[in-house]
XYZ file of C-alpha atoms in Angstrom:
683
model
C -15.167 25.836 -24.484
C -13.683 28.516 -26.768
C -10.695 27.554 -28.913
C -8.604 30.441 -27.572
C -9.203 29.387 -23.956
C -8.290 25.801 -24.802
C -5.074 26.952 -26.501
C -4.151 29.185 -23.527
C -4.834 26.303 -21.115
C -2.689 23.904 -23.145
C 0.181 26.409 -23.498
C 0.129 27.229 -19.802
C 0.285 23.539 -18.885
C 3.090 22.845 -21.377
C 5.133 25.829 -20.113
C 4.830 24.723 -16.509
C 5.699 21.112 -17.371
C 8.727 22.353 -19.307
C 9.957 24.462 -16.401
C 9.437 21.784 -13.749
C 11.052 19.049 -15.801
C 14.125 21.240 -16.342
C 14.440 21.722 -12.577
C 14.523 17.959 -12.060
C 16.909 17.443 -14.960
C 19.121 20.228 -13.676
C 19.211 18.592 -10.261
C 20.114 15.274 -11.902
C 22.947 16.934 -13.799
C 24.250 18.735 -10.729
C 24.323 15.711 -8.442
C 27.019 13.711 -10.284
C 29.280 16.788 -10.128
C 28.629 17.223 -6.410
C 29.069 13.580 -5.528
C 32.188 13.244 -7.722
C 33.749 16.284 -6.064
C 33.176 14.844 -2.590
C 34.450 11.461 -3.689
C 37.569 12.996 -5.221
C 38.179 14.957 -2.039
C 37.918 11.806 0.084
C 40.321 9.966 -2.288
C 42.931 12.698 -1.955
C 42.789 12.540 1.811
C 43.253 8.774 1.749
C 46.307 9.099 -0.521
C 47.961 11.617 1.779
C 47.798 9.252 4.724
C 49.177 6.407 2.573
C 46.399 3.845 3.135
C 42.994 2.943 1.868
C 40.128 3.864 4.212
C 36.784 2.127 3.724
C 34.004 4.298 5.121
C 30.885 2.348 6.039
C 27.922 4.109 7.566
C 26.245 2.178 10.362
C 22.960 0.551 9.371
C 21.241 1.341 12.633
C 17.661 2.072 11.588
C 15.452 4.920 12.828
C 12.262 3.112 11.819
C 11.346 -0.504 12.624
C 9.622 -1.919 9.520
C 7.244 -4.872 9.513
C 8.447 -7.356 6.888
C 7.378 -10.623 5.321
C 9.929 -12.052 2.939
C 11.100 -15.176 1.149
C 9.845 -18.359 2.805
C 7.471 -16.418 5.098
C 5.489 -15.167 2.061
C 5.340 -18.593 0.470
C 3.864 -20.061 3.636
C 0.806 -17.799 3.583
C -2.504 -19.398 2.638
C -3.353 -16.380 0.450
C -1.911 -15.275 -2.904
C -2.385 -11.498 -3.000
C -0.535 -8.680 -1.246
C -3.788 -7.469 0.326
C -4.076 -10.704 2.305
C -0.403 -10.622 3.363
C -0.483 -7.134 4.930
C -3.385 -8.171 7.177
C -0.804 -9.765 9.480
C 0.908 -6.424 10.212
C 0.009 -4.447 13.312
C -1.730 -1.126 12.840
C -2.979 -2.095 9.349
C -6.639 -2.314 8.436
C -7.861 -3.764 5.140
C -11.177 -2.583 3.696
C -12.448 -5.601 1.763
C -15.730 -5.531 -0.173
C -16.005 -9.297 -0.235
C -15.136 -12.237 -2.466
C -12.340 -12.920 -4.866
C -13.253 -9.926 -7.018
C -13.926 -7.446 -4.245
C -11.791 -4.329 -4.095
C -9.181 -4.204 -1.314
C -7.679 -0.993 0.051
C -5.382 -0.431 3.050
C -5.355 1.984 5.998
C -2.336 2.364 8.325
C -2.832 3.703 11.862
C -6.210 5.217 10.899
C -4.612 7.832 8.644
C -6.770 6.912 5.654
C -5.856 5.033 2.535
C -4.887 8.267 0.705
C -1.992 8.754 3.154
C -0.443 5.357 2.340
C 2.118 5.160 -0.448
C 2.429 1.875 -2.405
C 5.926 1.342 -3.897
C 6.926 -1.504 -6.184
C 10.666 -1.905 -6.774
C 11.316 1.589 -5.440
C 8.773 3.566 -7.477
C 5.306 4.553 -6.331
C 2.128 3.087 -7.792
C 0.071 6.227 -8.181
C -3.607 7.029 -8.619
C -4.348 10.714 -8.923
C -8.017 9.961 -9.723
C -9.122 8.623 -6.299
C -5.884 8.256 -4.386
C -6.274 4.546 -3.586
C -4.615 1.435 -4.987
C -6.291 -1.950 -5.110
C -3.800 -4.290 -3.433
C -5.686 -7.322 -4.690
C -4.090 -6.938 -8.139
C -0.570 -7.649 -6.882
C 0.338 -11.339 -6.593
C 2.754 -12.946 -4.113
C 4.077 -15.419 -6.707
C 6.701 -12.982 -7.938
C 7.218 -11.167 -4.668
C 10.399 -11.383 -2.621
C 9.472 -9.010 0.212
C 6.536 -6.977 1.519
C 7.309 -4.281 4.093
C 5.292 -1.634 5.941
C 7.025 1.526 7.177
C 5.437 4.120 9.428
C 6.841 7.608 8.725
C 9.374 6.715 6.044
C 12.151 4.311 5.099
C 15.505 4.228 6.858
C 17.482 4.977 3.691
C 18.674 8.521 3.309
C 19.100 8.254 -0.464
C 15.404 8.325 -1.327
C 13.235 9.987 -3.906
C 11.235 12.993 -2.768
C 8.032 10.946 -3.147
C 9.253 8.534 -0.496
C 9.574 11.434 1.932
C 6.044 12.545 0.969
C 4.051 9.697 2.546
C 2.757 9.208 6.058
C 3.109 5.424 5.754
C 4.506 3.243 3.012
C 4.084 -0.288 1.720
C 7.131 -1.506 -0.203
C 6.796 -4.431 -2.609
C 10.047 -5.920 -3.840
C 9.733 -8.424 -6.633
C 12.021 -11.410 -7.167
C 15.361 -10.507 -8.712
C 17.089 -13.312 -10.644
C 20.067 -14.897 -8.815
C 22.143 -17.521 -10.592
C 24.948 -19.839 -9.535
C 27.919 -19.820 -11.876
C 26.777 -22.976 -13.727
C 23.118 -21.877 -14.007
C 21.640 -20.095 -17.037
C 17.895 -20.164 -16.483
C 15.184 -20.847 -13.853
C 11.557 -21.791 -14.246
C 8.733 -21.776 -11.736
C 5.306 -22.902 -12.923
C 2.165 -24.159 -11.293
C -1.441 -23.569 -10.610
C -4.074 -23.206 -7.933
C -7.647 -24.296 -7.726
C -10.334 -24.424 -5.093
C -13.500 -22.857 -3.838
C -15.557 -20.403 -5.949
C -14.519 -22.349 -9.097
C -11.154 -20.710 -8.887
C -8.517 -21.441 -11.541
C -5.173 -19.679 -11.171
C -2.225 -20.885 -13.318
C 1.082 -18.968 -13.195
C 4.704 -19.138 -14.296
C 7.996 -17.307 -13.677
C 10.937 -17.573 -16.094
C 14.421 -16.178 -15.471
C 17.241 -16.047 -18.044
C 20.884 -15.190 -17.460
C 22.058 -12.966 -20.326
C 25.641 -12.632 -19.067
C 27.414 -12.148 -15.741
C 26.011 -8.646 -15.359
C 22.529 -8.756 -16.955
C 19.543 -11.062 -16.395
C 15.958 -11.197 -17.589
C 12.740 -12.148 -15.742
C 9.229 -12.684 -17.120
C 6.159 -13.889 -15.283
C 2.449 -14.114 -15.850
C -0.693 -15.409 -14.180
C -4.340 -15.835 -15.047
C -7.154 -15.754 -12.497
C -10.719 -16.892 -13.099
C -13.373 -17.313 -10.465
C -17.186 -17.187 -10.436
C -16.963 -15.791 -6.893
C -20.202 -17.461 -5.756
C -20.371 -18.498 -2.118
C -23.044 -19.177 0.418
C -23.463 -16.857 3.347
C -25.531 -16.894 6.506
C -26.246 -13.287 7.364
C -26.841 -12.602 11.047
C -27.286 -8.912 11.826
C -26.979 -8.092 15.479
C -27.757 -4.862 17.337
C -26.421 -3.646 20.628
C -29.103 -2.132 22.863
C -28.518 0.842 25.105
C -28.211 -1.408 28.123
C -25.379 -3.310 26.424
C -27.470 -6.348 25.477
C -26.888 -7.743 21.983
C -29.955 -9.021 20.106
C -30.523 -10.469 16.612
C -32.021 -8.026 14.119
C -32.411 -10.478 11.238
C -31.167 -13.860 10.050
C -30.991 -14.859 6.412
C -29.203 -17.327 4.108
C -28.247 -16.751 0.514
C -25.679 -17.054 -2.276
C -23.376 -14.169 -3.136
C -23.630 -13.147 -6.792
C -21.761 -10.814 -9.158
C -18.439 -11.364 -7.455
C -16.787 -13.027 -10.444
C -13.387 -11.953 -11.726
C -11.229 -12.611 -14.769
C -7.750 -11.111 -14.634
C -4.429 -11.388 -16.429
C -1.161 -10.083 -14.991
C 2.062 -9.941 -17.034
C 5.368 -8.584 -15.795
C 8.831 -8.456 -17.313
C 12.086 -7.050 -16.034
C 15.724 -6.595 -17.099
C 18.259 -6.363 -14.286
C 21.825 -5.134 -14.192
C 24.192 -4.736 -11.290
C 22.977 -1.213 -10.482
C 19.896 -0.730 -12.640
C 16.629 -2.317 -13.640
C 13.797 -1.858 -16.163
C 10.323 -3.152 -15.504
C 7.101 -3.434 -17.529
C 3.736 -4.326 -16.007
C 0.259 -5.101 -17.364
C -2.883 -5.935 -15.394
C -6.158 -6.432 -17.258
C -9.338 -7.457 -15.423
C -13.109 -7.599 -15.571
C -15.061 -8.086 -12.379
C -18.518 -7.923 -10.941
C -19.037 -5.417 -8.165
C -21.097 -7.083 -5.414
C -23.855 -4.964 -3.959
C -24.677 -4.344 -0.342
C -27.187 -6.801 1.117
C -29.979 -4.307 2.004
C -33.713 -4.085 1.438
C -33.824 -7.742 0.407
C -31.688 -7.001 -2.688
C -28.930 -9.557 -3.111
C -27.907 -9.277 -6.717
C -26.083 -6.571 -8.646
C -25.366 -5.932 -12.355
C -22.545 -3.428 -11.776
C -19.325 -4.216 -13.618
C -15.813 -2.776 -13.631
C -13.027 -3.122 -16.187
C -9.449 -2.133 -15.315
C -6.325 -2.018 -17.452
C -3.156 -0.818 -15.703
C 0.062 -0.471 -17.624
C 3.357 1.018 -16.514
C 6.989 1.033 -17.559
C 9.623 2.063 -15.066
C 13.369 2.117 -14.600
C 15.926 2.990 -11.952
C 19.682 3.423 -11.968
C 21.871 3.640 -8.827
C 25.354 5.061 -9.393
C 27.605 4.315 -6.371
C 30.985 6.005 -5.944
C 31.306 4.834 -2.315
C 29.014 3.704 0.501
C 28.287 7.328 1.334
C 28.159 8.849 -2.152
C 25.320 7.709 -4.369
C 23.115 8.961 -7.188
C 19.711 7.433 -7.949
C 17.796 8.258 -11.130
C 14.238 6.931 -11.591
C 11.580 7.355 -14.253
C 8.107 5.952 -14.914
C 5.217 6.189 -17.328
C 1.779 4.789 -16.420
C -1.471 4.476 -18.349
C -4.573 3.355 -16.431
C -8.009 2.733 -17.922
C -11.153 2.100 -15.876
C -14.726 1.555 -16.983
C -17.618 1.491 -14.491
C -20.955 0.213 -15.786
C -24.317 0.107 -14.018
C -27.169 -0.912 -16.380
C -29.879 -0.544 -13.732
C -32.159 2.160 -15.137
C -34.468 2.037 -12.090
C -31.790 3.777 -10.021
C -29.203 5.462 -12.262
C -27.779 4.242 -15.547
C -24.026 4.792 -15.570
C -21.372 3.965 -18.171
C -18.363 6.047 -17.157
C -14.876 5.571 -18.636
C -11.687 7.146 -17.345
C -8.149 7.187 -18.647
C -5.342 8.433 -16.428
C -1.794 8.917 -17.608
C 1.273 10.030 -15.650
C 4.911 10.718 -16.387
C 7.397 10.712 -13.504
C 11.097 11.634 -13.247
C 13.218 11.609 -10.095
C 16.819 12.287 -9.165
C 18.368 11.814 -5.728
C 21.944 12.295 -4.632
C 23.600 11.457 -1.291
C 27.004 12.744 -0.199
C 28.963 11.869 2.901
C 30.566 14.618 4.996
C 33.121 12.695 6.982
C 32.258 9.422 8.678
C 29.189 10.543 10.606
C 27.109 12.857 8.420
C 25.468 12.387 5.062
C 23.132 14.683 3.138
C 20.560 13.856 0.469
C 18.999 16.179 -2.073
C 16.211 14.817 -4.248
C 13.810 16.334 -6.740
C 10.795 14.627 -8.324
C 8.576 15.826 -11.141
C 5.269 14.262 -12.138
C 2.646 15.244 -14.636
C -0.725 13.416 -14.384
C -3.792 13.980 -16.524
C -7.243 12.463 -16.537
C -9.861 12.230 -19.285
C -13.373 10.800 -19.333
C -16.395 10.269 -21.557
C -18.545 12.147 -19.011
C -20.163 15.289 -20.306
C -18.654 18.567 -19.099
C -15.754 16.684 -17.494
C -12.974 18.987 -16.321
C -10.114 16.911 -17.840
C -7.670 18.034 -15.136
C -3.890 18.125 -15.409
C -1.690 18.108 -12.313
C 1.966 19.106 -12.301
C 3.825 18.192 -9.120
C 7.357 19.175 -8.131
C 8.719 17.710 -4.878
C 12.090 18.753 -3.530
C 13.517 17.132 -0.396
C 16.591 18.038 1.594
C 17.530 15.431 4.213
C 20.442 14.864 6.568
C 21.533 11.895 8.657
C 23.874 12.117 11.660
C 25.366 8.888 12.980
C 27.170 8.683 16.311
C 28.513 5.570 18.010
C 25.152 4.456 19.457
C 22.595 6.838 18.042
C 21.302 8.158 14.735
C 19.215 11.161 13.749
C 17.503 11.966 10.448
C 15.888 15.269 9.566
C 14.193 16.304 6.352
C 12.332 19.208 4.828
C 10.037 18.564 1.879
C 8.865 21.230 -0.489
C 5.589 20.553 -2.345
C 4.894 22.683 -5.427
C 1.668 21.589 -7.097
C -0.305 23.115 -9.963
C -3.694 22.006 -11.259
C -5.322 23.143 -14.505
C -8.582 22.279 -16.245
C -10.137 23.196 -19.515
C -12.591 25.499 -17.757
C -9.928 27.497 -15.967
C -7.993 30.332 -17.533
C -5.072 29.943 -15.107
C -3.557 27.311 -12.882
C -4.392 26.733 -9.231
C -1.109 26.514 -7.356
C -0.321 25.008 -3.967
C 2.985 25.457 -2.138
C 3.568 23.593 1.158
C 6.654 22.742 3.187
C 6.613 19.843 5.651
C 9.372 18.814 8.131
C 10.257 15.500 9.716
C 12.621 14.418 12.504
C 13.656 10.858 13.413
C 15.861 9.687 16.278
C 17.207 6.257 17.349
C 19.582 5.218 20.109
C 21.030 1.966 21.502
C 20.684 2.119 25.274
C 22.021 -1.433 25.634
C 23.387 -4.056 23.258
C 19.925 -5.614 22.845
C 17.677 -2.563 23.405
C 16.989 0.336 21.107
C 14.617 3.294 21.509
C 13.151 5.293 18.638
C 11.063 8.399 18.189
C 9.884 10.546 15.343
C 7.802 13.612 14.443
C 6.438 14.129 10.937
C 4.204 16.747 9.436
C 2.568 15.734 6.151
C -0.342 16.677 3.901
C -2.158 15.217 0.921
C -3.685 16.988 -2.023
C -7.335 16.354 -2.860
C -7.697 13.750 -5.573
C -9.151 14.469 -9.024
C -12.448 12.851 -7.924
C -12.553 15.052 -4.808
C -12.076 18.164 -6.914
C -13.687 17.557 -10.252
C -16.073 14.606 -10.213
C -19.367 15.818 -11.675
C -21.995 16.816 -9.055
C -19.654 15.759 -6.225
C -16.312 17.500 -6.678
C -15.438 20.765 -4.959
C -12.709 22.845 -6.613
C -12.278 24.906 -3.406
C -10.974 22.021 -1.378
C -7.845 22.542 0.674
C -5.139 19.966 1.373
C -5.630 17.498 4.238
C -2.951 17.785 6.976
C -1.491 15.037 9.152
C 0.735 15.225 12.184
C 2.493 12.069 13.442
C 4.335 11.488 16.727
C 5.804 8.106 17.658
C 7.887 6.527 20.416
C 9.082 2.948 20.206
C 11.263 0.371 21.945
C 12.935 -2.694 20.441
C 14.383 -5.657 22.306
C 16.226 -8.436 20.471
C 18.085 -11.389 21.944
C 19.773 -14.604 20.782
C 19.238 -17.713 22.857
C 20.885 -21.135 22.548
C 18.386 -22.399 19.954
C 16.267 -19.340 19.260
C 16.170 -15.689 18.239
C 13.499 -13.473 19.754
C 12.406 -9.876 19.375
C 9.825 -7.579 20.937
C 8.901 -4.265 19.314
C 6.451 -1.851 20.900
C 5.266 1.602 19.738
C 2.992 4.297 21.162
C 1.814 6.926 18.710
C -0.356 9.999 18.237
C -1.777 11.102 14.894
C -3.927 14.117 14.151
C -5.720 14.783 10.834
C -7.070 18.256 10.167
C -8.904 19.666 7.146
C -10.074 16.130 6.586
C -11.895 15.678 3.309
C -15.313 14.086 3.751
C -18.519 13.799 1.735
C -21.488 15.760 3.059
C -25.065 16.053 1.684
C -25.614 18.805 -0.874
C -28.895 20.578 -0.309
C -31.899 18.524 0.805
C -31.240 15.535 -1.487
C -29.686 12.402 -0.100
C -28.557 11.497 -3.631
C -26.364 14.604 -4.105
C -23.144 15.020 -2.162
C -20.198 17.385 -2.093
C -16.654 17.016 -0.791
C -15.820 19.399 2.053
C -12.930 20.185 4.441
C -14.890 19.598 7.639
C -13.172 16.675 9.353
C -10.778 16.394 12.272
C -9.513 13.107 13.714
C -7.256 12.256 16.630
C -5.638 8.847 16.923
C -3.957 7.544 20.068
C -2.583 4.075 19.678
C -0.152 1.411 20.799
C 1.053 -1.693 18.967
C 3.432 -4.486 19.722
C 5.009 -7.382 17.834
C 6.525 -10.490 19.384
C 8.444 -13.028 17.307
C 10.508 -16.121 18.013
C 12.478 -18.225 15.549
C 13.878 -21.542 16.745
C 15.925 -24.418 15.336
C 15.910 -27.821 16.977
C 17.921 -30.216 14.832
C 16.011 -30.519 11.537
C 12.926 -28.770 12.943
C 12.545 -25.043 12.275
C 9.749 -23.110 13.951
C 8.570 -19.491 13.689
C 5.954 -17.692 15.768
C 4.736 -14.108 15.620
C 2.098 -12.296 17.728
C 0.833 -8.764 16.987
C -1.571 -6.556 18.935
C -2.907 -3.092 18.129
C -4.871 -0.675 20.306
C -6.334 2.402 18.607
C -8.500 5.177 19.988
C -9.329 6.949 16.695
C -11.835 9.692 17.520
C -13.821 12.156 15.422
C -13.253 15.612 16.947
C -14.790 17.601 14.115
C -17.693 19.304 15.932
C -17.553 19.691 19.785
C -21.208 20.745 19.786
C -22.286 17.388 18.300
C -21.940 15.591 21.630
C -25.489 14.418 22.272
C -26.640 10.822 22.705
C -26.474 10.306 18.956
C -23.590 12.682 18.317
C -20.311 11.956 16.573
C -17.954 14.060 18.746
C -15.199 11.828 20.174
C -16.807 8.762 18.635
C -14.573 5.998 17.278
C -14.304 6.639 13.531
C -15.864 4.186 11.098
C -14.512 0.630 10.835
C -11.591 1.205 13.185
C -11.568 -1.346 16.086
C -10.016 -0.441 19.421
C -8.455 -3.893 19.631
C -7.028 -6.077 16.811
C -4.251 -8.588 16.411
C -2.898 -11.656 14.726
C -0.958 -14.806 15.511
C 1.008 -16.976 13.095
C 3.140 -20.034 13.655
C 4.856 -22.480 11.374
C 6.926 -25.646 11.678
C 9.071 -27.226 8.976
C 11.172 -30.371 8.811
C 12.308 -32.872 6.141
C 10.281 -31.207 3.391
C 7.026 -31.014 5.348
C 5.680 -27.681 6.582
C 2.622 -26.697 8.593
C 1.358 -23.125 8.831
C -1.423 -21.727 11.051
C -2.695 -18.148 11.255
C -5.293 -16.351 13.352
C -6.626 -12.796 12.723
C -8.831 -10.923 15.149
C -10.651 -7.619 14.583
C -12.543 -6.184 17.515
C -15.886 -4.429 17.809
C -16.409 -1.434 15.490
C -18.983 1.148 14.345
C -19.670 1.884 10.691
C -20.055 5.614 11.365
C -18.694 7.963 14.021
C -21.979 8.043 15.861
C -21.252 5.181 18.254
C -24.867 4.187 18.873
C -26.407 0.700 18.941
C -27.742 0.880 15.353
C -24.232 1.431 14.035
C -22.550 -1.310 16.011
C -20.508 -3.947 14.144
C -19.458 -7.113 16.036
C -15.936 -8.442 16.171
C -14.723 -11.142 13.803
C -11.868 -13.558 13.535
C -10.563 -16.218 11.152
C -8.413 -19.345 11.486
C -6.374 -20.511 8.462
C -4.296 -23.699 8.081
C -1.938 -24.903 5.389
C -0.036 -28.173 4.967
C 2.714 -28.488 2.340
C 5.076 -31.167 1.137
C 8.185 -30.668 -1.039
C 10.183 -33.202 -3.037
C 13.627 -32.522 -4.376
C 14.268 -33.511 -8.001
C 17.383 -35.403 -8.988
C 17.942 -32.984 -11.874
C 17.754 -30.020 -9.542
C 14.778 -28.006 -8.328
C 11.753 -29.269 -6.478
C 8.028 -29.943 -6.577
C 5.735 -28.547 -3.900
C 2.169 -29.583 -3.158
C 0.105 -27.617 -0.659
C -3.447 -27.634 0.637
C -5.071 -24.863 2.603
C -8.324 -24.196 4.401
C -9.280 -20.606 5.201
C -11.805 -19.527 7.791
C -11.815 -23.052 9.267
C -14.651 -22.383 11.718
C -16.843 -20.968 8.914
C -17.405 -17.695 10.699
C -19.882 -15.358 9.001
C -18.636 -11.740 9.128
C -18.414 -8.386 7.356
C -15.353 -6.229 6.902
C -17.571 -3.520 5.404
C -21.220 -3.290 6.450
C -23.592 -5.422 4.376
C -20.792 -6.957 2.340
C -20.616 -10.522 3.723
C -17.267 -12.321 3.395
C -16.793 -15.966 2.347
C -17.121 -18.749 4.901
C -14.963 -21.797 4.941
C -13.074 -22.239 1.678
C -10.319 -24.419 0.283
C -7.342 -24.156 -1.997
C -4.826 -26.608 -3.443
C -1.579 -25.614 -5.181
C 1.017 -27.505 -7.205
C 4.307 -25.731 -7.981
C 7.350 -26.901 -9.952
C 10.689 -25.080 -9.629
C 13.676 -25.953 -11.838
């Protein structure tokens, strides 16, 4: 590349970054003035009438989140966020097997790139491939895990929170101290199958009455080896299911070594957080052509520093300022020269700044204006790599109207995105505006109805656009339309509290980005906008919590029905066609059941997960059939209170009790029956 072109590219990128960052900073400077003016106006009115008026907006939600928090999280037999979200309806986890296998999430068949992952209010981004490995987040330091379809109920949100089709919110433990307490310590370890060793600790320190500190770390080591019995079955055209092959082996190259370190400083209205995750893992291969072993390795190092400040003048007048810097390194190594030797290294960095301000107009209306700016850039050791830079400005205007028994939220999101590479003399700009409308009403004291419409899109990732031999710089954004109608019923009985939540929904994806063969070679692919998907679904959640003296019980049942069809090409409707076929790995029927009982320090937890029949491609023919699978997990725990304060907890768990052999992804067998024991000290 010529020096002049490189200089022009760099100057253009710097100029755009400078302009966009000033827009966000200008918005941040304007919001305090706007909010303060409204607050001052409200105060004057209250003085004229000679009394203090406390305005509190009703908390009636327009979205029903699925949430696991506190004790519920600690009862799970798993220790990663990926395993926790399996119990939510409408959520599918793509798991490539073993302790070290990558785990990504799909909500309501929208695709993993449409799901936003937020930790303590700020998004965990990945401009390179758009997906986040949920296996790297531990439950040890997690207070709550929630899934929202559409968006959160809060009006005072960052623009990024308005820019997702579905969101997973991870809220880490925030230190809470009694007046006489100054520090807390939680330490322990796990061990079990696959030679797993997993020590961890959490330390909390009270600095003063307004500021506290938290630090936690864990180490994970596992060889990942497990036996599997591989039974491949085929469904014949007459519906009969026959065995295609039957083999037994040991899974290799699924080892993992990982270190996670987190630290946070918390004030009354602000927090700062630093995060480090460093891992090396083997990437297990698909069990095909009698090849069971793999030499592929992956190294990841994810670092971010983030902070958030919430300035509250009243319940209806708030300002939220957020900022984040992330630095992610990934190395993929394949030493197999018989296929293709690869040693690719990528480094992605991103800077993010957000300001959001909410003002109340009377007692029933509030308005939020938020602006987010992010600059992300990617470099690689690959020859002729594009080294892209993406500048993103998101501006959201939202309003909430609250009446006595109903609430409505509306928002309009402006997306202003600019990509530049070393090979381009000017930036490629994308401007899109997407609306959303949410409505909720109480039709009886215990019954609420909800509905929403949301239009959303996602930009192609850096890999989609620029990955050598695969990327396509002409790709257009992928569009998503969501429509939902839901009903909630909640009731308190003499000893129990019960709820039933049901939703029916319709999603449509157009301009879907898919990989198609390039030329006549099966080893060369290109990303294209050729996909269309329609999803019609229904999901329900039943839960009952009961207290009978010293016995506390909790039960939850979820069920999901999804008809997710490929409608890309109406002419491809032959016997082996893909038109209106169920898209890959999406079952029509799935569900889960959990129940727990706890009394006098002893707790018992049981869980069941079911995933129905699937196909691994949209051509729903016998060769592509994947059978249903299910797992039973059981955990028994005992706690002892210490005289000096705190407690000791010992738990033992068995996962996949019936030793079922199954795949989540074709030819990637999952572990059979496995065990885990945990000892935890809290003081």
